[in-house]
Short mmCIF file of C-alpha atoms in Angstrom, two decimals:
data_model
loop_
_atom_site.label_atom_id
_atom_site.label_comp_id
_atom_site.label_asym_id
_atom_site.label_seq_id
_atom_site.Cartn_x
_atom_site.Cartn_y
_atom_site.Cartn_z
CA MET A 11 -7.27 30.26 20.55
CA ALA A 12 -8.52 26.54 21.87
CA GLU A 13 -8.83 26.92 25.68
CA VAL A 14 -5.82 24.78 27.21
CA ILE A 15 -7.18 22.35 29.91
CA ASP A 16 -4.56 20.17 31.80
CA ILE A 17 -5.43 16.77 32.30
CA VAL A 18 -3.65 14.59 35.07
CA ASP A 19 -6.08 11.99 35.85
CA PRO A 20 -6.47 9.45 32.88
CA ALA A 21 -9.97 8.30 34.25
CA ASP A 22 -10.80 12.18 33.64
CA PRO A 23 -14.38 11.84 32.17
CA ARG A 24 -13.59 14.88 29.92
CA VAL A 25 -11.31 12.64 27.58
CA ASP A 26 -13.80 9.75 27.16
CA ASP A 27 -14.27 10.16 23.53
CA PHE A 28 -10.35 9.51 23.21
CA ARG A 29 -10.62 6.26 25.24
CA ASP A 30 -9.60 2.74 24.54
CA LEU A 31 -9.11 3.43 20.56
CA LYS A 32 -7.85 -0.05 20.06
CA SER A 33 -10.91 -1.73 22.03
CA ALA A 34 -12.83 -4.05 19.39
CA ASP A 35 -16.15 -3.05 21.08
CA ARG A 36 -15.52 0.18 23.18
CA ARG A 37 -13.53 1.65 20.31
CA PRO A 38 -14.82 5.34 19.70
CA ASP A 39 -15.25 5.33 16.06
CA LEU A 40 -17.44 2.20 15.84
CA PRO A 41 -20.35 3.42 13.51
CA GLY A 42 -23.08 1.77 15.40
CA ARG A 43 -21.65 3.31 18.70
CA LYS A 44 -20.33 7.06 18.91
CA GLY A 45 -19.31 6.89 15.69
CA LEU A 46 -16.79 9.40 16.02
CA VAL A 47 -14.01 10.54 13.66
CA ILE A 48 -10.24 10.28 14.86
CA ALA A 49 -7.37 12.37 13.55
CA GLU A 50 -4.06 11.47 14.73
CA GLY A 51 -0.77 13.64 14.12
CA VAL A 52 -0.49 17.20 13.31
CA VAL A 53 -1.05 16.95 9.51
CA VAL A 54 -4.08 14.89 9.85
CA VAL A 55 -5.28 17.10 12.71
CA GLN A 56 -4.48 20.58 10.16
CA ARG A 57 -6.55 18.61 7.46
CA MET A 58 -9.31 18.08 9.83
CA LEU A 59 -9.58 21.60 11.00
CA ALA A 60 -9.43 22.40 7.07
CA SER A 61 -12.54 20.23 6.65
CA ARG A 62 -16.43 19.84 7.18
CA PHE A 63 -15.40 17.44 9.93
CA ARG A 64 -14.94 20.44 13.10
CA PRO A 65 -13.41 18.85 16.17
CA ASP A 66 -15.13 19.09 19.36
CA ALA A 67 -11.84 18.73 21.32
CA LEU A 68 -8.18 17.64 21.03
CA LEU A 69 -5.95 15.63 23.37
CA GLY A 70 -1.86 16.00 23.05
CA VAL A 71 1.29 16.89 24.71
CA ASP A 72 2.08 20.54 24.89
CA LYS A 73 4.89 20.05 22.18
CA ARG A 74 2.31 19.30 19.29
CA ARG A 75 0.03 22.04 20.52
CA GLU A 76 2.78 24.41 20.05
CA ASP A 77 3.16 22.77 16.23
CA LEU A 78 -0.72 23.55 16.02
CA VAL A 79 -0.82 27.16 17.37
CA ASP A 80 -1.59 28.75 14.13
CA ASP A 81 -4.16 26.07 13.00
CA LEU A 82 -5.94 26.42 16.36
CA ASP A 83 -5.96 30.22 16.27
CA GLY A 84 -9.81 31.22 16.47
CA VAL A 85 -10.90 27.47 16.81
CA ASP A 86 -13.10 27.55 19.79
CA VAL A 87 -12.38 24.04 21.11
CA PRO A 88 -10.40 22.75 24.38
CA TYR A 89 -7.22 21.30 23.90
CA TYR A 90 -6.66 18.60 26.63
CA ARG A 91 -3.07 18.62 27.46
CA ALA A 92 -1.48 15.67 29.05
CA SER A 93 1.90 14.03 29.22
CA ALA A 94 2.85 11.16 26.74
CA ASP A 95 2.20 8.81 29.75
CA VAL A 96 -1.28 10.01 30.71
CA MET A 97 -2.25 10.10 26.64
CA ALA A 98 -1.13 6.48 26.88
CA GLU A 99 -3.34 5.26 29.61
CA VAL A 100 -6.16 7.12 28.11
CA VAL A 101 -6.23 5.57 24.40
CA GLY A 102 -4.57 2.78 25.40
CA PHE A 103 -1.41 2.35 23.78
CA HIS A 104 1.55 4.50 23.53
CA LEU A 105 0.82 7.11 20.66
CA ASN A 106 3.76 8.32 18.69
CA ARG A 107 2.39 11.07 16.68
CA GLY A 108 1.27 13.06 20.14
CA VAL A 109 -2.03 14.79 19.12
CA LEU A 110 -5.56 13.57 18.69
CA ALA A 111 -8.56 15.60 17.34
CA VAL A 112 -12.26 13.88 17.58
CA ALA A 113 -15.07 15.14 15.44
CA ARG A 114 -18.67 14.27 15.05
CA ARG A 115 -19.84 12.78 11.83
CA PRO A 116 -21.21 15.79 9.99
CA ALA A 117 -24.34 15.06 8.01
CA GLU A 118 -23.91 12.88 5.01
CA LEU A 119 -23.08 14.57 1.53
CA THR A 120 -25.68 14.01 -1.12
CA VAL A 121 -24.56 12.37 -4.52
CA ALA A 122 -25.45 15.49 -6.22
CA GLU A 123 -23.38 17.51 -3.91
CA VAL A 124 -20.05 15.24 -4.78
CA LEU A 125 -20.52 15.28 -8.33
CA GLU A 126 -20.67 19.09 -8.67
CA GLY A 127 -17.89 20.14 -10.81
CA ALA A 128 -16.53 16.76 -10.61
CA ARG A 129 -14.37 15.35 -14.14
CA THR A 130 -13.25 12.23 -12.41
CA VAL A 131 -14.72 10.20 -9.97
CA ALA A 132 -14.19 6.54 -8.37
CA VAL A 133 -17.00 4.32 -7.67
CA LEU A 134 -16.57 1.34 -5.27
CA GLU A 135 -18.12 -1.88 -5.02
CA GLY A 136 -16.95 -4.37 -2.17
CA ILE A 137 -13.96 -2.52 -0.89
CA ASN A 138 -13.95 -3.85 2.56
CA ASP A 139 -10.14 -3.19 3.46
CA HIS A 140 -9.59 0.01 5.63
CA GLU A 141 -6.10 0.25 4.31
CA ASN A 142 -7.03 0.12 0.93
CA LEU A 143 -9.80 2.64 1.01
CA GLY A 144 -7.36 5.04 2.79
CA SER A 145 -4.62 4.53 -0.05
CA MET A 146 -7.52 5.20 -2.45
CA PHE A 147 -8.30 8.48 -0.84
CA ARG A 148 -4.84 9.52 -0.58
CA ASN A 149 -4.30 8.73 -4.43
CA ALA A 150 -7.27 10.65 -5.26
CA ALA A 151 -6.59 13.90 -3.57
CA GLY A 152 -2.82 13.54 -4.78
CA LEU A 153 -4.14 12.86 -8.52
CA GLY A 154 -6.95 15.29 -8.65
CA ALA A 155 -9.99 12.78 -8.86
CA GLU A 156 -12.74 14.80 -7.11
CA ALA A 157 -15.14 12.61 -5.12
CA ILE A 158 -15.48 9.33 -4.39
CA LEU A 159 -19.00 7.08 -4.40
CA PHE A 160 -19.80 3.81 -2.62
CA GLY A 161 -21.66 1.48 -4.20
CA ASP A 162 -22.13 -1.73 -2.26
CA ARG A 163 -20.42 -3.91 0.35
CA CYS A 164 -17.57 -1.16 1.17
CA ALA A 165 -15.96 -0.45 4.42
CA ASP A 166 -16.36 2.62 6.43
CA PRO A 167 -13.96 5.36 5.38
CA LEU A 168 -14.15 6.89 8.52
CA TYR A 169 -12.60 4.28 10.44
CA ARG A 170 -9.45 5.73 12.28
CA ARG A 171 -7.32 3.33 10.14
CA ALA A 172 -8.54 4.53 6.90
CA VAL A 173 -8.21 8.08 8.13
CA ARG A 174 -4.54 7.50 9.25
CA VAL A 175 -3.79 5.63 5.89
CA SER A 176 -5.53 8.30 3.69
CA MET A 177 -3.26 11.06 5.53
CA GLY A 178 -6.36 12.68 6.27
CA HIS A 179 -7.77 12.87 2.45
CA VAL A 180 -10.59 10.89 3.62
CA LEU A 181 -11.66 13.95 5.36
CA ARG A 182 -11.32 16.35 2.33
CA VAL A 183 -12.13 14.30 -0.58
CA PRO A 184 -16.08 14.41 -0.86
CA PHE A 185 -17.56 10.89 -0.52
CA ALA A 186 -21.33 9.95 -0.96
CA GLN A 187 -23.17 6.66 -0.94
CA LEU A 188 -25.37 5.56 -4.24
CA PRO A 189 -28.82 4.93 -3.09
CA GLN A 190 -29.21 1.92 -5.39
CA TRP A 191 -26.54 -0.69 -6.53
CA PRO A 192 -25.99 -0.91 -9.32
CA GLY A 193 -29.08 1.14 -10.30
CA GLY A 194 -27.75 4.46 -8.67
CA LEU A 195 -25.03 4.36 -11.59
CA ASP A 196 -27.81 6.25 -13.73
CA MET A 197 -27.30 9.25 -11.50
CA LEU A 198 -23.82 9.74 -12.91
CA ARG A 199 -25.10 8.61 -16.46
CA ASP A 200 -27.61 11.50 -16.05
CA LYS A 201 -24.93 14.00 -15.20
CA GLY A 202 -23.00 13.10 -18.33
CA PHE A 203 -20.36 10.82 -16.98
CA GLN A 204 -18.86 7.78 -19.10
CA ILE A 205 -18.90 4.96 -17.03
CA ILE A 206 -15.94 2.78 -17.07
CA ALA A 207 -15.78 -0.71 -15.27
CA LEU A 208 -11.59 -1.46 -14.33
CA THR A 209 -10.87 -5.10 -14.80
CA PRO A 210 -7.97 -7.32 -15.54
CA SER A 211 -9.97 -9.16 -18.39
CA PRO A 212 -7.74 -9.10 -21.35
CA ALA A 213 -11.03 -8.88 -23.62
CA ALA A 214 -11.55 -5.26 -22.18
CA VAL A 215 -10.09 -1.94 -23.91
CA ASN A 216 -7.12 -0.60 -23.32
CA LEU A 217 -7.84 1.97 -20.34
CA ALA A 218 -5.78 5.04 -22.08
CA THR A 219 -8.01 4.34 -25.36
CA ALA A 220 -11.62 3.85 -23.25
CA MET A 221 -11.49 7.06 -21.11
CA THR A 222 -12.99 9.53 -23.67
CA GLY A 223 -15.65 11.05 -21.62
CA GLU A 224 -15.30 14.78 -20.46
CA ARG A 225 -16.47 13.37 -17.23
CA VAL A 226 -15.63 9.66 -16.01
CA ALA A 227 -16.53 7.40 -13.42
CA LEU A 228 -14.43 4.46 -12.81
CA LEU A 229 -15.91 1.46 -11.34
CA LEU A 230 -13.45 -0.50 -8.75
CA GLY A 231 -14.18 -4.02 -7.57
CA ALA A 232 -11.96 -5.64 -4.56
CA GLU A 233 -8.87 -7.40 -5.51
CA GLY A 234 -9.70 -11.29 -6.38
CA PRO A 235 -13.53 -11.10 -6.88
CA GLY A 236 -13.36 -8.00 -8.81
CA LEU A 237 -16.41 -6.18 -9.90
CA THR A 238 -19.62 -8.23 -9.94
CA GLU A 239 -21.24 -9.10 -13.24
CA GLU A 240 -24.26 -7.21 -12.44
CA ALA A 241 -21.99 -3.83 -11.80
CA MET A 242 -20.13 -4.65 -15.06
CA ARG A 243 -23.30 -4.96 -16.82
CA ALA A 244 -24.34 -1.33 -15.82
CA THR A 245 -21.04 0.34 -17.23
CA ASP A 246 -20.41 1.82 -20.62
CA ILE A 247 -17.12 0.36 -21.07
CA ARG A 248 -14.67 -2.47 -19.61
CA ALA A 249 -10.91 -1.08 -19.72
CA ARG A 250 -7.78 -3.15 -18.49
CA ILE A 251 -4.76 -1.70 -17.51
CA PRO A 252 -2.04 -3.50 -19.60
CA MET A 253 -0.68 -6.11 -17.20
CA SER A 254 2.33 -8.61 -17.66
CA PRO A 255 0.82 -12.52 -18.23
CA GLY A 256 1.47 -14.55 -14.94
CA THR A 257 1.42 -11.74 -12.45
CA ASP A 258 -1.75 -10.95 -10.26
CA SER A 259 -4.10 -7.88 -10.63
CA LEU A 260 -2.61 -4.66 -9.06
CA ASN A 261 -3.68 -3.38 -5.54
CA VAL A 262 -7.13 -1.77 -5.94
CA ALA A 263 -5.92 1.56 -4.88
CA THR A 264 -2.81 1.47 -7.22
CA ALA A 265 -5.25 0.50 -10.03
CA ALA A 266 -7.28 3.65 -9.20
CA ALA A 267 -4.00 5.84 -9.26
CA MET A 268 -3.11 4.54 -12.49
CA ALA A 269 -6.56 5.51 -14.01
CA PHE A 270 -6.34 8.93 -12.04
CA TYR A 271 -2.97 9.51 -13.52
CA GLU A 272 -4.38 8.59 -17.08
CA ARG A 273 -6.63 11.95 -16.88
CA VAL A 274 -3.79 13.93 -15.44
CA ARG A 275 -0.95 12.89 -17.18
CA THR A 276 -0.22 15.70 -19.42
CA SER A 277 -1.67 18.58 -17.44
CA MET B 196 7.60 -35.60 -6.04
CA ALA B 197 8.65 -34.51 -2.94
CA GLU B 198 9.05 -36.87 0.03
CA VAL B 199 6.45 -36.39 2.83
CA ILE B 200 7.65 -36.64 5.84
CA ASP B 201 5.17 -36.05 9.22
CA ILE B 202 6.36 -33.84 11.98
CA VAL B 203 4.55 -34.64 14.91
CA ASP B 204 6.73 -32.99 17.65
CA PRO B 205 7.14 -29.17 17.26
CA ALA B 206 10.74 -29.54 18.78
CA ASP B 207 11.87 -31.83 15.55
CA PRO B 208 15.20 -30.41 14.62
CA ARG B 209 14.32 -31.19 10.75
CA VAL B 210 12.15 -27.89 10.97
CA ASP B 211 14.57 -25.49 12.63
CA ASP B 212 14.69 -23.30 9.44
CA PHE B 213 11.25 -22.46 9.93
CA ARG B 214 11.32 -21.66 13.80
CA ASP B 215 10.39 -18.50 15.61
CA LEU B 216 9.58 -16.60 12.38
CA LYS B 217 8.54 -13.71 14.37
CA SER B 218 11.51 -13.84 16.84
CA ALA B 219 13.85 -10.18 16.74
CA ASP B 220 16.76 -11.94 17.00
CA ARG B 221 16.19 -15.88 16.12
CA ARG B 222 14.30 -15.46 13.08
CA PRO B 223 15.72 -17.34 10.28
CA ASP B 224 15.28 -14.52 7.67
CA LEU B 225 17.72 -12.26 9.31
CA PRO B 226 20.65 -11.52 6.77
CA GLY B 227 23.57 -11.47 9.47
CA ARG B 228 22.42 -14.88 10.83
CA LYS B 229 20.97 -17.61 8.44
CA GLY B 230 19.61 -15.12 6.15
CA LEU B 231 16.95 -17.99 4.70
CA VAL B 232 14.09 -16.77 2.45
CA ILE B 233 10.73 -17.93 3.48
CA ALA B 234 7.85 -18.25 1.06
CA GLU B 235 4.41 -18.31 2.87
CA GLY B 236 1.34 -19.55 0.81
CA VAL B 237 0.20 -21.58 -2.41
CA VAL B 238 0.74 -19.05 -4.85
CA VAL B 239 4.31 -17.68 -3.44
CA VAL B 240 5.52 -21.11 -2.69
CA GLN B 241 4.58 -21.83 -6.75
CA ARG B 242 6.52 -18.55 -7.66
CA MET B 243 9.35 -19.73 -5.45
CA LEU B 244 9.37 -23.14 -7.01
CA ALA B 245 9.65 -21.46 -10.56
CA SER B 246 12.51 -18.81 -9.68
CA ARG B 247 16.18 -19.13 -8.89
CA PHE B 248 15.43 -19.34 -5.24
CA ARG B 249 15.24 -23.44 -5.10
CA PRO B 250 13.65 -24.25 -1.75
CA ASP B 251 15.48 -26.80 0.71
CA ALA B 252 12.15 -27.81 2.56
CA LEU B 253 8.39 -27.16 2.72
CA LEU B 254 6.39 -27.20 5.64
CA GLY B 255 2.63 -27.31 5.74
CA VAL B 256 -0.45 -28.83 5.95
CA ASP B 257 -2.17 -31.83 4.16
CA LYS B 258 -4.31 -29.56 2.31
CA ARG B 259 -1.90 -27.30 1.11
CA ARG B 260 0.37 -30.34 -0.34
CA GLU B 261 -2.36 -31.45 -1.98
CA ASP B 262 -2.79 -28.10 -3.95
CA LEU B 263 0.82 -28.23 -4.70
CA VAL B 264 1.11 -31.78 -6.00
CA ASP B 265 1.50 -30.66 -9.86
CA ASP B 266 4.36 -27.92 -8.89
CA LEU B 267 6.19 -30.53 -6.35
CA ASP B 268 6.33 -32.93 -9.39
CA GLY B 269 9.67 -33.94 -9.95
CA VAL B 270 11.11 -31.41 -7.17
CA ASP B 271 13.38 -33.51 -4.99
CA VAL B 272 12.70 -31.75 -1.23
CA PRO B 273 11.18 -33.20 1.76
CA TYR B 274 7.50 -31.71 2.48
CA TYR B 275 7.27 -31.47 6.23
CA ARG B 276 3.52 -32.57 6.79
CA ALA B 277 2.13 -31.17 10.45
CA SER B 278 -0.95 -30.19 11.80
CA ALA B 279 -1.92 -26.50 11.90
CA ASP B 280 -1.32 -26.71 15.50
CA VAL B 281 2.22 -28.15 15.40
CA MET B 282 2.99 -25.79 12.64
CA ALA B 283 1.66 -22.78 14.99
CA GLU B 284 4.32 -24.04 17.68
CA VAL B 285 7.15 -24.05 15.28
CA VAL B 286 6.84 -21.04 13.38
CA GLY B 287 5.38 -19.15 16.93
CA PHE B 288 1.98 -18.00 15.67
CA HIS B 289 -0.96 -19.42 13.68
CA LEU B 290 -0.28 -19.33 9.99
CA ASN B 291 -3.29 -18.93 7.72
CA ARG B 292 -1.73 -19.58 4.67
CA GLY B 293 -1.12 -23.27 5.82
CA VAL B 294 2.38 -23.79 3.91
CA LEU B 295 5.89 -22.51 4.04
CA ALA B 296 9.07 -22.98 1.63
CA VAL B 297 12.46 -21.95 2.95
CA ALA B 298 15.47 -21.40 0.50
CA ARG B 299 18.93 -20.29 1.36
CA ARG B 300 19.83 -17.41 -0.87
CA PRO B 301 21.84 -18.01 -4.20
CA ALA B 302 24.53 -15.83 -5.41
CA GLU B 303 23.60 -12.33 -6.09
CA LEU B 304 23.00 -11.37 -9.74
CA THR B 305 25.19 -8.95 -11.41
CA VAL B 306 24.29 -5.41 -12.61
CA ALA B 307 25.07 -6.73 -15.95
CA GLU B 308 23.11 -9.69 -15.69
CA VAL B 309 20.01 -7.66 -14.49
CA LEU B 310 20.13 -5.41 -17.34
CA GLU B 311 20.23 -7.70 -19.83
CA GLY B 312 17.30 -6.91 -22.41
CA ALA B 313 15.70 -4.75 -19.79
CA ARG B 314 13.68 -1.61 -21.19
CA THR B 315 12.60 -0.30 -18.05
CA VAL B 316 14.28 -0.53 -14.60
CA ALA B 317 13.99 1.20 -11.14
CA VAL B 318 16.93 2.42 -8.83
CA LEU B 319 16.10 3.00 -5.16
CA GLU B 320 17.81 5.16 -2.79
CA GLY B 321 16.95 5.13 1.06
CA ILE B 322 13.99 2.71 0.66
CA ASN B 323 14.09 1.33 4.02
CA ASP B 324 10.25 0.11 4.35
CA HIS B 325 9.97 -3.70 3.71
CA GLU B 326 5.97 -3.15 2.58
CA ASN B 327 6.92 -0.36 0.21
CA LEU B 328 9.68 -2.64 -1.16
CA GLY B 329 7.33 -5.55 -1.49
CA SER B 330 4.85 -3.60 -3.20
CA MET B 331 7.47 -1.97 -5.76
CA PHE B 332 8.27 -5.26 -6.94
CA ARG B 333 4.89 -6.48 -7.05
CA ASN B 334 4.19 -3.30 -9.23
CA ALA B 335 7.35 -3.92 -11.47
CA ALA B 336 6.09 -7.52 -12.12
CA GLY B 337 2.46 -6.32 -13.23
CA LEU B 338 3.47 -3.48 -15.24
CA GLY B 339 6.53 -4.91 -17.05
CA ALA B 340 9.33 -3.09 -15.22
CA GLU B 341 12.26 -5.97 -15.86
CA ALA B 342 14.67 -5.10 -12.92
CA ILE B 343 15.35 -3.43 -9.71
CA LEU B 344 18.63 -1.69 -8.54
CA PHE B 345 19.36 -0.95 -4.82
CA GLY B 346 21.71 2.13 -4.76
CA ASP B 347 22.23 3.24 -1.25
CA ARG B 348 20.58 2.61 2.12
CA CYS B 349 17.63 0.28 1.15
CA ALA B 350 16.21 -2.64 3.10
CA ASP B 351 16.68 -6.22 2.19
CA PRO B 352 14.00 -7.40 -0.32
CA LEU B 353 14.29 -11.13 0.89
CA TYR B 354 12.77 -10.23 4.45
CA ARG B 355 9.73 -12.30 4.60
CA ARG B 356 7.41 -9.39 4.86
CA ALA B 357 8.60 -7.89 1.65
CA VAL B 358 8.48 -11.38 0.08
CA ARG B 359 4.79 -11.57 1.20
CA VAL B 360 3.66 -8.14 -0.04
CA SER B 361 5.31 -8.72 -3.27
CA MET B 362 3.45 -11.79 -3.62
CA GLY B 363 6.45 -13.61 -4.13
CA HIS B 364 7.51 -11.36 -7.17
CA VAL B 365 10.62 -10.44 -5.28
CA LEU B 366 11.70 -13.82 -6.25
CA ARG B 367 10.97 -13.60 -10.00
CA VAL B 368 11.90 -9.90 -10.96
CA PRO B 369 15.69 -9.72 -10.91
CA PHE B 370 17.54 -7.25 -8.78
CA ALA B 371 20.97 -6.12 -8.02
CA GLN B 372 23.15 -3.77 -5.71
CA LEU B 373 25.12 -1.30 -7.55
CA PRO B 374 28.86 -1.08 -6.54
CA GLN B 375 28.92 2.99 -6.06
CA TRP B 376 26.47 5.37 -5.33
CA PRO B 377 25.72 7.38 -7.21
CA GLY B 378 28.88 6.65 -9.23
CA GLY B 379 27.17 3.28 -10.29
CA LEU B 380 24.81 5.11 -12.23
CA ASP B 381 27.38 5.24 -15.20
CA MET B 382 26.89 1.50 -15.48
CA LEU B 383 23.36 2.11 -16.90
CA ARG B 384 24.35 5.48 -18.79
CA ASP B 385 26.96 3.01 -20.53
CA LYS B 386 24.25 0.70 -21.65
CA GLY B 387 21.88 3.40 -23.24
CA PHE B 388 19.51 3.90 -20.39
CA GLN B 389 18.22 7.34 -19.82
CA ILE B 390 18.33 7.94 -16.13
CA ILE B 391 15.41 9.96 -14.86
CA ALA B 392 15.12 11.36 -10.99
CA LEU B 393 11.38 11.05 -9.95
CA THR B 394 10.84 14.43 -7.55
CA PRO B 395 7.71 16.05 -6.66
CA SER B 396 9.52 19.02 -7.67
CA PRO B 397 6.96 21.79 -9.64
CA ALA B 398 10.22 22.73 -11.34
CA ALA B 399 10.67 19.13 -12.84
CA VAL B 400 9.63 18.18 -16.37
CA ASN B 401 6.29 16.29 -16.55
CA LEU B 402 6.77 12.63 -16.44
CA ALA B 403 5.07 11.84 -19.35
CA THR B 404 7.19 13.90 -21.77
CA ALA B 405 10.51 13.37 -19.81
CA MET B 406 10.81 9.79 -20.60
CA THR B 407 11.96 9.73 -24.31
CA GLY B 408 14.92 6.90 -23.97
CA GLU B 409 14.32 3.56 -25.43
CA ARG B 410 15.99 2.11 -22.32
CA VAL B 411 14.73 3.93 -18.95
CA ALA B 412 16.07 3.74 -15.51
CA LEU B 413 13.91 5.46 -12.82
CA LEU B 414 15.49 6.67 -9.78
CA LEU B 415 13.18 7.05 -6.73
CA GLY B 416 13.97 8.01 -3.14
CA ALA B 417 12.08 7.60 0.24
CA GLU B 418 8.77 9.50 1.05
CA GLY B 419 9.50 12.56 2.86
CA PRO B 420 13.23 12.92 2.23
CA GLY B 421 13.36 11.90 -1.10
CA LEU B 422 16.25 11.57 -3.64
CA THR B 423 19.72 13.08 -2.14
CA GLU B 424 20.94 16.15 -4.28
CA GLU B 425 23.95 14.04 -5.10
CA ALA B 426 21.60 11.51 -6.68
CA MET B 427 19.50 14.08 -8.52
CA ARG B 428 22.57 15.47 -10.15
CA ALA B 429 23.92 12.29 -11.39
CA THR B 430 20.64 11.90 -13.57
CA ASP B 431 19.92 13.12 -16.90
CA ILE B 432 16.60 14.83 -16.20
CA ARG B 433 14.26 15.52 -13.32
CA ALA B 434 10.80 14.39 -13.79
CA ARG B 435 7.30 14.91 -11.73
CA ILE B 436 4.26 13.25 -11.61
CA PRO B 437 1.43 16.25 -11.90
CA MET B 438 0.06 16.35 -8.14
CA SER B 439 -2.91 18.31 -7.04
CA PRO B 440 -1.59 21.59 -4.88
CA GLY B 441 -1.62 20.92 -1.16
CA THR B 442 -1.17 16.98 -1.36
CA ASP B 443 1.52 14.88 0.12
CA SER B 444 3.51 13.04 -2.69
CA LEU B 445 2.53 9.45 -3.62
CA ASN B 446 3.38 6.44 -1.84
CA VAL B 447 6.97 5.43 -3.32
CA ALA B 448 5.80 2.21 -4.78
CA THR B 449 2.29 4.17 -6.40
CA ALA B 450 4.65 6.59 -7.86
CA ALA B 451 6.78 3.91 -9.24
CA ALA B 452 3.89 2.05 -10.78
CA MET B 453 2.96 5.43 -12.42
CA ALA B 454 6.04 5.52 -14.08
CA PHE B 455 6.18 1.90 -15.15
CA TYR B 456 2.48 2.49 -16.34
CA GLU B 457 3.66 5.22 -18.54
CA ARG B 458 6.09 3.14 -20.37
CA VAL B 459 3.23 0.36 -21.26
CA ARG B 460 -0.03 2.50 -21.20
CA THR B 461 -0.65 2.18 -25.27
CA SER B 462 0.45 -1.45 -25.43
#
């Protein structure tokens, strides 16, 4: 069981890792600084506890500690227990979810590690919106895509907002950074992945018929600019979701969900 | 061409319909008060101009007026031209998109009107999140669902945030309120719609095999509570999206997109 330590002074240095969560330059999840990973709320904290991100400490109200008693059994980290008011002073705003956990970033996974046994993966280029990244991981977890690879110019998936929007699945679905872009796609081709660019272009093949590989890697670019031509040229086929004329492309996480769904729809 | 009228005084009563957009009690899009419909940005304003929501006036900077010159050709409404600073004082915050249009709510469409010629429709119960509502309309427009019906306890689709998130498609995709719930579903059954409840229940039929009707109505409930048992019982079949164990249900707009996609995937 986690040791329970009462925090009554918001300035207590033992809860410094939870301090000023919304501060632009002091927030603890900034990659260039402390680079900590913050889980918020019972469900996301549970997912962190079951992940490779092992928390160093928790900060929460007593009610949430009770909710987590079974999950914290055998977990040797302090639970800093505080009132909602003291918590609000530490983190800088009133936190409805009532509990936080903080973890150091573990060593990054390698491309080979995340591809091990995977049948369906997403490869992202230029996805710089934390909410879209979080939704992407949530959809991957729900629809059985086994890994996410970062190509070029993507935001940090471990940012607090991305962790929250993913409902903690960014801590569970393995991800890795490709070493070159788009040259690194050869690492997937070598492992037998069919490499598919998702594009709204009417000249592309229908997604449902394009995905013929036993292993499939789906390239997704940001809404608006889409994939770069360089990335497109490094793929095996260009696929489109059938869209109505005069509409915008789908949100990128929704487009990914469509492709993940196509892989499992009859399962 | 719209008449251009320069606004230099933020207190000018001619732009009252655009005033205090974020005010909790004075905002012009509150259904109980003025109930106006606000379009933001060039693309959404263009969609409003092409919709049954005819704007009474526009407020914007000169650059955005230039972008809209062709769309405003033959449209007899004033374009209130202002600097970005004057606009900010009127609406209450700095508006990046640079142009707004405001419309009165037209008469509501009837259920019979929105079902006319429709093959795929969504029926919503308890969807009270404006962002989810907006995404639902965006996905319906993109993936060819022809109408959205409101069953019970849904938020206002014409709220400013819903209009924005839908990218204006809430102004284009027809919607109507069912007169009874869930009894009003008989109006769809009478027109030959297969009525399908979408549920994460493992006991439900796979979505891909459940949707056999030439006309299909998909019932969707809020994330978390889902559809009420009463609504479920009023449907013909319960269908599920194949989900991975230990994950949450999908976002409701994403789940809807999956079902809309299933209807057009080979088109």
